[in-house]
Amino acid sequence: MNVLDRLRIVLIQTSHPGNIGASARAMKTMGLSDLRLVSPVRYPSAEATAMASGADDLLAGTPVYEDLDEALTGCRLVMGTSARQRSLRWPQLNPREAAAALIEAAAQRPVALLFGREQSGLSNEELDRCHSLVTIPANEAYSSLNLAAAVQVLSYELRMAALERQAPAVDTSADLAPEDQPASAEALEDFYAHLERALIHLDFLDPNNPRHLLRRLRRLYGRAVPTVSEVNILRGILTAAEKGPRR
Amino acid sequence: MNVLDRLRIVLIQTSHPGNIGASARAMKTMGLSDLRLVSPVRYPSAEATAMASGADDLLAGTPVYEDLDEALTGCRLVMGTSARQRSLRWPQLNPREAAAALIEAAAQRPVALLFGREQSGLSNEELDRCHSLVTIPANEAYSSLNLAAAVQVLSYELRMAALERQAPAVDTSADLAPEDQPASAEALEDFYAHLERALIHLDFLDPNNPRHLLRRLRRLYGRAVPTVSEVNILRGILTAAEKGPRR
C-alpha cells in the first residue's frame, strides 16, 4: 500500500462546489486519493464535477459526512490548516514540516489534514481535534490562497515528502543512452587537446600566455558537463574549422 | 528591493482567462508581482478579473506582448515548466531545486519562469530560450495540474527559497566584475546566430536538419550559463574559424 493512500484530506463546509472539484484534481495530480467532505454547502454539483476534470473518479468515490468525528474515524494524527497564526495552544508548522510529520505517521496509520471554510477557516471545536496546525507562509499583505490552491501546495509537499522517504536515491542517469551519459575524463582531455591544436592552427592563442585562454575554456565547458555525443559534435566542429571554409 | 520582485512569471498563449486571473492571485499570495502575458487567447476578460480576486491590482499592471523575446528583455536566467520529461538533454529540475537556482540568480538580475499553453505546453522554439526545465513530480497516471495550480506550487517554492535566503548570507557574485557576470539573453542570441553562420560557412550543418544540431549546441552552452567575457572568447574563435587557417 502506498503511504499517500493513508492521507485523508477533509474539507469542512466548503461553500463553492468548484473548489471541491479543483481540490480533487489537485490531490490526484499528487497521487492522493482519500478525499472526505463534511457538510458541504452545495454538493453534489455539476460545477464540482467540471472542475475535477480527469479526477472525476476520485470525486465520485468521495464520502460526505455530517459530523467531523465520523470523517476522522481511525485517524491518529490530525492536522488543521490555518491562514494565520493562532494562539500558542497549537504547535504551528510550515507545509514542509507538516508533510514530513504526516508522511512519517502515515507509514503506520491513517492521518488527516483538515481544510476549513473559504471565509472563516476552522472553528475552535474543529481546531481542538488537531494535534498541530499548518500555515502556508503567505504574503502578509494578501494571504488569501484559494482553497484548492492550498490543497495543491499541501498535496505537493506530501508527495515530495513521500518521494524523499522512498528514495534509495535512484541515479536517473543510469537510464540514459550511452551517448547521453557525461563524457569520460579521458574523452574530455582528448577534446581539450584537440581544441588547443585547432586554436593554434587558427592562430587564435595568445603566444605569450597560451594556457590562460585554454583554462577559461575548460571552465566554461566543464560547467556544462558535456555528454559523449556533445563532445563528438564539438570535435566535429573543430575538425571542420581546421580544414577551413571551402574556397 | 525584494528578490521576489525580480522574478518574472511569463504565461504564453493561455487559453482560459480564468487561469490568468487565478495565476495572478497565486503569485500575489506568495509575494510575487511581475506577471507578463505573451499572446493570450482571450484577454482582457471579466473572468480573469473575477478569478484574480484581491490580486486585481497585479493583473491591472500586467503587460501583454506578442513576442516572447520582448517579455524576456533584460533576463539572464530563463527556466521553462514542462509537464513531462523531455527527450533531449536539458537539465531538468524539480520545483525546489529550480526555486533555489532562480532566487540565487535573482539576487543580481531579473529571471523568468515560463508557463506554456494549457494543452500543449511550450514549443521547441520556446524551450530553446530556457537554460533549464522545471517539472513538478506529478502522479504519472494523472499529471494534469491546472495552470494556476502549477503557478501556485512554483510561487510557493520561490517564496520558501526567498525566506530561507533572507538569512544575512552575503551575496558573493554581486561583487563580480561586469565581464564575469552571466551574458545577457540578447548577447547569447547574438552568439547563437554567429555560431549558425559559422557552421554554415564551414559546411558543417546538416542541410536536411540544420535546427537539430543548433538546438543541441544551445542546450550545451545554456547549461554552462556563459559569462560576458566567455561569450566574447567564443565569438572570437568563431571569427577566426570563419577566416580559416593561415595558408
Coordinates of C-alpha atoms in Angstrom, one line a residue:
Chain A
M1 CA 0.0 0.0 0.0
N2 CA 1.2 3.4 -0.9
V3 CA 1.7 5.8 2.0
L4 CA -0.2 8.5 0.2
D5 CA -3.3 6.4 0.3
R6 CA -3.3 6.7 4.1
L7 CA -3.5 10.5 3.8
R8 CA -7.1 11.8 4.3
I9 CA -7.9 15.3 3.0
V10 CA -11.0 16.6 4.8
L11 CA -12.9 19.7 3.5
I12 CA -15.3 21.2 6.0
Q13 CA -18.4 23.2 5.0
T14 CA -17.0 24.2 1.7
S15 CA -19.2 26.9 0.1
H16 CA -18.1 26.7 -3.6
P17 CA -18.5 23.3 -5.2
G18 CA -15.9 24.3 -7.8
N19 CA -13.4 24.3 -5.0
I20 CA -14.3 20.7 -4.1
G21 CA -13.7 19.6 -7.7
A22 CA -10.5 21.6 -8.1
S23 CA -9.3 20.1 -4.8
A24 CA -9.9 16.6 -6.1
R25 CA -7.9 17.4 -9.2
A26 CA -5.1 18.9 -7.1
M27 CA -5.0 15.7 -4.9
K28 CA -5.0 13.3 -7.8
T29 CA -2.1 15.1 -9.6
M30 CA -0.1 14.4 -6.5
G31 CA -1.1 10.8 -6.1
L32 CA -3.5 11.4 -3.1
S33 CA -6.9 9.6 -3.3
D34 CA -8.8 9.8 0.1
L35 CA -11.0 12.9 0.0
R36 CA -13.8 13.4 2.5
L37 CA -16.4 16.2 2.7
V38 CA -18.1 17.4 5.9
S39 CA -21.4 19.2 5.4
P40 CA -20.6 20.9 2.0
V41 CA -22.9 23.8 1.3
R42 CA -23.8 22.7 -2.3
Y43 CA -23.0 19.2 -3.2
P44 CA -23.1 17.1 -5.4
S45 CA -22.8 19.7 -8.2
A46 CA -22.1 19.8 -11.9
E47 CA -19.6 22.6 -11.1
A48 CA -17.6 20.3 -8.8
T49 CA -17.5 17.6 -11.5
A50 CA -16.4 20.0 -14.2
M51 CA -13.6 21.4 -12.0
A52 CA -12.4 17.9 -11.1
S53 CA -11.5 17.4 -14.8
G54 CA -9.9 14.0 -15.1
A55 CA -10.2 13.5 -11.3
D56 CA -14.0 12.8 -11.5
D57 CA -13.4 9.2 -10.5
L58 CA -11.9 10.4 -7.2
L59 CA -14.8 12.7 -6.7
A60 CA -17.3 10.0 -7.4
G61 CA -15.8 7.9 -4.5
T62 CA -15.8 10.8 -2.0
P63 CA -17.9 10.2 1.0
V64 CA -19.9 13.0 2.6
Y65 CA -20.4 13.3 6.4
E66 CA -22.4 15.5 8.7
D67 CA -20.0 15.0 11.6
L68 CA -16.3 15.6 11.6
D69 CA -15.7 12.8 14.0
E70 CA -17.1 10.3 11.5
A71 CA -14.8 11.5 8.8
L72 CA -11.8 11.1 11.2
T73 CA -12.6 7.5 12.2
G74 CA -9.4 5.5 12.6
C75 CA -7.1 8.6 12.2
R76 CA -4.4 9.0 14.9
L77 CA -2.7 12.2 13.7
V78 CA -4.9 15.1 12.7
M79 CA -3.6 18.4 11.4
G80 CA -5.5 21.6 10.6
T81 CA -4.7 24.3 8.1
S82 CA -4.8 27.9 9.2
A83 CA -4.4 31.0 7.2
R84 CA -3.0 32.9 10.1
Q85 CA -1.1 32.4 13.3
R86 CA -3.3 31.0 16.0
S87 CA -2.9 31.3 19.8
L88 CA 0.0 29.4 21.2
R89 CA -2.1 26.4 22.1
W90 CA -1.0 24.5 19.0
P91 CA 2.4 23.8 17.5
Q92 CA 2.4 25.6 14.2
L93 CA 4.3 24.1 11.2
N94 CA 5.0 25.2 7.7
P95 CA 3.8 22.8 4.9
R96 CA 7.2 21.1 4.6
E97 CA 7.5 20.3 8.3
A98 CA 3.8 19.2 8.4
A99 CA 4.3 16.9 5.4
A100 CA 7.3 15.3 6.9
A101 CA 5.4 14.6 10.1
L102 CA 2.2 13.4 8.3
I103 CA 4.1 11.0 6.0
E104 CA 6.1 9.6 8.9
A105 CA 2.9 8.9 10.8
A106 CA 1.0 7.6 7.8
A107 CA 3.6 4.8 7.4
Q108 CA 1.8 3.2 10.3
R109 CA -1.8 4.6 10.5
P110 CA -4.2 6.8 8.7
V111 CA -3.7 10.6 9.2
A112 CA -5.9 13.6 8.3
L113 CA -5.4 17.1 7.1
L114 CA -8.4 19.4 7.6
F115 CA -9.3 22.5 5.5
G116 CA -11.9 24.8 6.8
R117 CA -14.4 27.2 5.2
E118 CA -13.3 29.6 2.5
Q119 CA -14.2 32.6 4.6
S120 CA -13.7 31.6 8.2
G121 CA -11.5 28.6 8.3
L122 CA -11.8 26.0 11.1
S123 CA -13.9 26.6 14.2
N124 CA -12.4 26.3 17.7
E125 CA -14.1 23.0 18.2
E126 CA -12.5 21.7 15.0
L127 CA -9.1 23.1 16.0
D128 CA -9.5 21.1 19.2
R129 CA -9.3 17.9 17.2
C130 CA -6.0 18.9 15.7
H131 CA -2.6 17.8 17.0
S132 CA -1.0 20.7 15.3
L133 CA -1.6 23.4 12.7
V134 CA -0.1 24.1 9.3
T135 CA 0.2 27.6 7.9
I136 CA 1.4 28.4 4.4
P137 CA 3.9 31.3 4.9
A138 CA 1.9 33.7 2.6
N139 CA 2.4 37.4 1.9
E140 CA 1.2 39.2 5.0
A141 CA -0.4 41.9 2.8
Y142 CA -2.5 39.3 0.9
S143 CA -2.6 35.8 2.4
S144 CA -5.9 34.7 0.7
L145 CA -5.0 31.5 -1.1
N146 CA -7.8 29.9 -3.0
L147 CA -8.9 26.7 -1.1
A148 CA -7.9 24.3 -4.0
A149 CA -4.6 26.2 -4.3
A150 CA -3.9 25.5 -0.6
V151 CA -4.8 21.8 -1.2
Q152 CA -2.4 21.8 -4.1
V153 CA 0.5 23.2 -2.1
L154 CA 0.0 20.8 0.8
S155 CA -0.6 17.8 -1.6
Y156 CA 2.6 18.7 -3.4
E157 CA 4.6 18.8 -0.1
L158 CA 3.1 15.5 0.9
R159 CA 4.2 13.9 -2.4
M160 CA 7.7 15.4 -2.1
A161 CA 7.9 14.0 1.4
A162 CA 6.7 10.6 0.3
L163 CA 9.2 10.5 -2.6
E164 CA 12.1 11.5 -0.3
R165 CA 11.1 8.8 2.1
Q166 CA 11.1 6.1 -0.6
A167 CA 14.3 7.3 -2.0
P168 CA 17.0 4.7 -2.1
A169 CA 18.2 7.6 -4.2
V170 CA 17.9 6.3 -7.7
D171 CA 20.5 7.5 -10.1
T172 CA 18.4 8.6 -13.1
S173 CA 21.5 9.0 -15.3
A174 CA 21.8 5.2 -15.2
D175 CA 18.8 5.1 -17.6
L176 CA 20.4 7.4 -20.1
A177 CA 21.5 6.1 -23.5
P178 CA 25.4 5.7 -23.6
E179 CA 25.8 8.7 -25.9
D180 CA 23.8 10.9 -23.4
Q181 CA 26.0 10.0 -20.4
P182 CA 28.5 12.5 -19.4
A183 CA 31.7 12.1 -21.4
S184 CA 34.6 10.4 -19.6
A185 CA 37.5 12.4 -18.2
E186 CA 39.7 10.9 -21.0
A187 CA 37.3 11.9 -23.7
L188 CA 37.2 15.5 -22.3
E189 CA 41.0 15.6 -22.2
D190 CA 41.2 14.5 -25.8
F191 CA 38.7 17.2 -26.7
Y192 CA 40.7 19.9 -24.9
A193 CA 43.9 18.7 -26.6
H194 CA 42.1 18.9 -29.9
L195 CA 40.8 22.4 -29.0
E196 CA 44.3 23.6 -28.3
R197 CA 45.6 22.2 -31.7
A198 CA 42.7 23.9 -33.6
L199 CA 43.2 27.2 -31.8
I200 CA 47.0 27.2 -32.6
H201 CA 46.1 26.3 -36.2
L202 CA 43.7 29.2 -36.4
D203 CA 46.3 31.4 -34.9
F204 CA 43.9 32.3 -32.1
L205 CA 46.0 31.5 -29.0
D206 CA 48.0 34.3 -27.4
P207 CA 51.6 33.0 -27.8
N208 CA 52.6 34.9 -24.6
N209 CA 50.1 33.2 -22.5
P210 CA 48.5 30.2 -24.3
R211 CA 47.4 28.4 -21.2
H212 CA 45.3 31.3 -19.9
L213 CA 42.7 31.0 -22.7
L214 CA 42.6 27.3 -22.5
R215 CA 42.0 27.4 -18.8
R216 CA 39.0 29.7 -19.3
L217 CA 37.5 27.4 -22.0
R218 CA 38.0 24.4 -19.7
R219 CA 36.0 26.1 -17.0
L220 CA 33.2 27.0 -19.4
Y221 CA 32.9 23.5 -20.9
G222 CA 33.5 21.9 -17.5
R223 CA 30.4 23.7 -16.1
A224 CA 28.2 22.2 -18.8
V225 CA 29.3 18.6 -18.1
P226 CA 29.2 17.7 -21.9
T227 CA 27.8 14.3 -22.9
V228 CA 29.5 11.8 -25.1
S229 CA 27.6 12.9 -28.2
E230 CA 28.1 16.6 -27.4
V231 CA 31.9 16.0 -27.3
N232 CA 31.6 14.3 -30.6
I233 CA 29.8 17.3 -32.1
L234 CA 32.3 19.7 -30.7
R235 CA 35.2 17.7 -32.1
G236 CA 33.5 17.5 -35.5
I237 CA 33.3 21.3 -35.5
L238 CA 37.0 21.6 -34.6
T239 CA 37.9 19.3 -37.5
A240 CA 35.8 21.4 -39.9
A241 CA 37.4 24.6 -38.5
E242 CA 40.9 23.1 -39.0
K243 CA 40.1 22.4 -42.6
G244 CA 38.7 25.9 -43.0
P245 CA 35.8 27.0 -45.2
R246 CA 35.6 25.7 -48.7
R247 CA 37.3 28.1 -51.1
Chain B
M1 CA 14.4 45.7 -3.4
N2 CA 12.8 42.4 -2.6
V3 CA 14.3 39.5 -4.5
L4 CA 10.8 38.2 -5.4
D5 CA 10.2 41.4 -7.4
R6 CA 12.9 40.3 -9.8
L7 CA 11.0 37.1 -10.6
R8 CA 9.1 37.3 -13.8
I9 CA 6.3 34.8 -14.4
V10 CA 5.5 34.6 -18.2
L11 CA 2.3 32.9 -19.4
I12 CA 2.4 32.0 -23.1
Q13 CA -0.8 31.8 -25.2
T14 CA -3.0 31.0 -22.2
S15 CA -6.4 29.8 -23.5
H16 CA -8.6 30.4 -20.4
P17 CA -8.7 33.9 -19.0
G18 CA -9.8 32.5 -15.6
N19 CA -6.3 30.8 -15.4
I20 CA -4.7 34.2 -15.9
G21 CA -6.6 35.7 -13.0
A22 CA -6.1 32.7 -10.8
S23 CA -2.3 32.8 -11.6
A24 CA -2.2 36.5 -10.6
R25 CA -3.8 35.6 -7.3
A26 CA -1.5 32.6 -6.7
M27 CA 1.5 34.9 -7.3
K28 CA 0.3 37.7 -5.0
T29 CA -0.3 35.3 -2.1
M30 CA 3.3 34.3 -2.4
G31 CA 4.6 37.9 -2.7
L32 CA 5.4 37.8 -6.5
S33 CA 4.4 40.8 -8.6
D34 CA 5.9 40.6 -12.1
L35 CA 3.4 38.8 -14.3
R36 CA 3.7 39.0 -18.1
L37 CA 1.5 37.6 -20.8
V38 CA 2.5 36.6 -24.3
S39 CA -0.3 36.4 -26.9
P40 CA -3.2 35.3 -24.5
V41 CA -6.1 33.9 -26.4
R42 CA -8.8 35.9 -24.7
Y43 CA -7.7 38.9 -22.7
P44 CA -8.6 41.3 -21.1
S45 CA -11.6 39.4 -19.7
A46 CA -14.0 39.8 -16.9
E47 CA -13.4 36.2 -16.0
A48 CA -9.7 36.9 -15.4
T49 CA -10.5 39.8 -13.2
A50 CA -13.0 37.8 -11.2
M51 CA -10.6 34.9 -10.6
A52 CA -7.8 37.4 -9.6
S53 CA -9.9 38.2 -6.6
G54 CA -7.9 40.6 -4.4
A55 CA -5.0 40.4 -6.9
D56 CA -6.8 42.6 -9.5
D57 CA -4.2 45.3 -8.9
L58 CA -1.4 43.0 -10.0
L59 CA -3.5 41.9 -13.1
A60 CA -4.1 45.6 -14.0
G61 CA -0.4 46.2 -14.2
T62 CA 0.3 43.1 -16.3
P63 CA 1.8 43.8 -19.7
V64 CA 0.9 41.9 -22.8
Y65 CA 3.4 41.0 -25.5
E66 CA 3.2 39.5 -28.9
D67 CA 6.8 38.3 -28.8
L68 CA 8.4 36.2 -26.1
D69 CA 11.8 37.9 -26.6
E70 CA 10.2 41.2 -25.6
A71 CA 8.8 39.7 -22.4
L72 CA 12.3 38.4 -21.6
T73 CA 14.3 41.6 -22.1
G74 CA 16.9 42.0 -19.5
C75 CA 16.5 38.5 -18.1
R76 CA 19.6 36.4 -17.7
L77 CA 18.3 33.2 -16.4
V78 CA 15.2 31.7 -18.1
M79 CA 13.5 28.4 -17.0
G80 CA 10.6 26.7 -18.6
T81 CA 8.0 24.5 -17.0
S82 CA 7.3 21.1 -18.5
A83 CA 4.7 18.6 -17.5
R84 CA 6.8 15.7 -18.7
Q85 CA 10.4 14.5 -19.1
R86 CA 11.7 15.9 -22.4
S87 CA 13.7 13.6 -24.6
L88 CA 16.7 15.8 -25.2
R89 CA 19.0 16.8 -22.5
W90 CA 18.0 20.0 -20.8
P91 CA 18.9 20.0 -17.1
Q92 CA 15.6 19.0 -15.5
L93 CA 14.9 20.3 -12.0
N94 CA 12.1 19.8 -9.5
P95 CA 10.4 22.9 -8.2
R96 CA 12.6 23.1 -5.1
E97 CA 15.8 22.9 -7.0
A98 CA 14.6 25.4 -9.6
A99 CA 13.4 27.9 -6.9
A100 CA 16.8 27.8 -5.2
A101 CA 18.6 28.5 -8.5
L102 CA 16.1 31.2 -9.6
I103 CA 16.3 33.0 -6.2
E104 CA 20.1 32.8 -6.2
A105 CA 20.2 34.3 -9.7
A106 CA 17.5 36.9 -9.0
A107 CA 19.7 38.4 -6.3
Q108 CA 21.6 40.1 -9.1
R109 CA 19.4 40.3 -12.2
P110 CA 15.9 39.6 -13.4
V111 CA 15.0 36.0 -14.1
A112 CA 12.0 34.4 -15.8
L113 CA 9.9 31.3 -15.4
L114 CA 7.8 30.3 -18.5
F115 CA 4.5 28.5 -18.4
G116 CA 3.2 27.2 -21.8
R117 CA -0.3 26.6 -23.2
E118 CA -2.8 24.6 -21.1
Q119 CA -3.0 21.8 -23.7
S120 CA 0.4 21.7 -25.3
G121 CA 2.9 23.5 -23.0
L122 CA 6.0 25.2 -24.5
S123 CA 7.0 24.9 -28.1
N124 CA 10.5 23.7 -29.1
E125 CA 11.5 27.3 -30.0
E126 CA 10.3 28.5 -26.6
L127 CA 12.2 25.7 -24.9
D128 CA 15.3 26.8 -26.8
R129 CA 15.2 30.0 -24.8
C130 CA 15.4 28.1 -21.5
H131 CA 18.6 27.4 -19.6
S132 CA 16.8 24.5 -17.8
L133 CA 13.4 23.0 -17.3
V134 CA 11.3 22.5 -14.2
T135 CA 8.9 19.6 -13.8
I136 CA 6.5 19.1 -10.9
P137 CA 6.9 15.4 -9.9
A138 CA 3.3 14.6 -10.5
N139 CA 1.3 11.3 -10.5
E140 CA 2.4 9.5 -13.7
A141 CA -1.2 8.3 -14.1
Y142 CA -2.6 11.8 -14.0
S143 CA -0.1 14.6 -14.2
S144 CA -2.5 17.3 -15.4
L145 CA -2.1 20.2 -13.0
N146 CA -4.3 23.2 -13.7
L147 CA -2.1 26.1 -14.9
A148 CA -2.8 28.3 -11.9
A149 CA -2.2 25.3 -9.6
A150 CA 1.3 24.9 -11.2
V151 CA 1.9 28.7 -10.8
Q152 CA 0.9 28.3 -7.1
V153 CA 3.3 25.4 -6.5
L154 CA 6.2 27.2 -8.1
S155 CA 5.4 30.5 -6.5
Y156 CA 5.3 28.8 -3.1
E157 CA 8.7 27.2 -3.6
L158 CA 10.1 30.6 -4.7
R159 CA 8.8 32.2 -1.6
M160 CA 10.2 29.4 0.6
A161 CA 13.6 29.8 -1.1
A162 CA 13.5 33.5 -0.7
L163 CA 12.6 33.2 3.0
E164 CA 15.4 30.7 3.5
R165 CA 17.8 33.0 1.8
Q166 CA 16.9 36.1 3.8
A167 CA 19.4 35.0 6.4
P168 CA 22.2 37.6 6.1
A169 CA 24.2 35.5 3.6
V170 CA 26.5 37.9 1.7
D171 CA 25.9 37.7 -2.0
T172 CA 29.4 37.0 -3.4
S173 CA 28.5 37.2 -7.0
A174 CA 27.2 40.8 -6.6
D175 CA 30.9 41.7 -6.4
L176 CA 31.8 40.1 -9.8
A177 CA 33.3 42.3 -12.4
P178 CA 30.9 43.1 -15.3
E179 CA 32.7 40.8 -17.7
D180 CA 32.3 37.9 -15.2
Q181 CA 28.6 38.3 -14.9
P182 CA 26.4 35.9 -17.0
A183 CA 25.9 37.2 -20.5
S184 CA 22.5 38.8 -21.3
A185 CA 19.9 36.9 -23.2
E186 CA 20.4 39.2 -26.1
A187 CA 24.2 38.6 -26.2
L188 CA 23.6 34.8 -26.1
E189 CA 21.2 35.1 -29.0
D190 CA 23.8 37.0 -31.0
F191 CA 26.3 34.3 -30.2
Y192 CA 23.9 31.5 -31.4
A193 CA 23.3 33.4 -34.6
H194 CA 27.0 33.8 -35.1
L195 CA 27.5 30.1 -34.4
E196 CA 24.9 29.2 -37.0
R197 CA 26.6 31.5 -39.6
A198 CA 30.0 30.0 -38.9
L199 CA 28.8 26.4 -39.1
I200 CA 27.1 27.1 -42.4
H201 CA 30.3 28.7 -43.6
L202 CA 32.3 25.6 -42.6
D203 CA 29.7 23.4 -44.3
F204 CA 29.1 21.6 -41.0
L205 CA 25.3 21.9 -40.6
D206 CA 23.2 19.0 -41.9
P207 CA 21.2 20.8 -44.6
N208 CA 18.4 18.3 -44.1
N209 CA 18.0 19.2 -40.4
P210 CA 20.0 22.3 -39.5
R211 CA 18.0 23.2 -36.5
H212 CA 18.6 19.9 -34.7
L213 CA 22.4 20.5 -34.3
L214 CA 21.9 24.1 -33.2
R215 CA 19.3 23.1 -30.6
R216 CA 21.8 20.6 -29.1
L217 CA 24.5 23.3 -29.0
R218 CA 22.2 25.7 -27.4
R219 CA 21.5 23.2 -24.6
L220 CA 25.2 22.5 -24.1
Y221 CA 26.1 26.2 -23.8
G222 CA 22.9 27.1 -22.0
R223 CA 23.8 24.7 -19.2
A224 CA 27.1 26.4 -18.7
V225 CA 25.5 29.9 -18.4
P226 CA 28.4 31.6 -20.1
T227 CA 29.8 34.9 -18.8
V228 CA 30.2 38.1 -20.9
S229 CA 33.8 37.5 -21.5
E230 CA 33.3 33.8 -22.3
V231 CA 30.8 34.8 -25.0
N232 CA 33.4 37.2 -26.3
I233 CA 36.1 34.5 -26.5
L234 CA 33.7 32.1 -28.2
R235 CA 32.8 34.7 -30.8
G236 CA 36.5 35.4 -31.3
I237 CA 37.0 31.7 -32.1
L238 CA 34.1 31.8 -34.5
T239 CA 35.5 34.8 -36.3
A240 CA 38.9 33.1 -36.6
A241 CA 37.2 29.9 -37.8
E242 CA 35.3 31.8 -40.5
K243 CA 38.5 33.3 -41.8
G244 CA 40.2 29.8 -41.8
P245 CA 43.7 28.9 -41.0
R246 CA 46.6 30.9 -42.5
R247 CA 47.8 29.2 -45.7

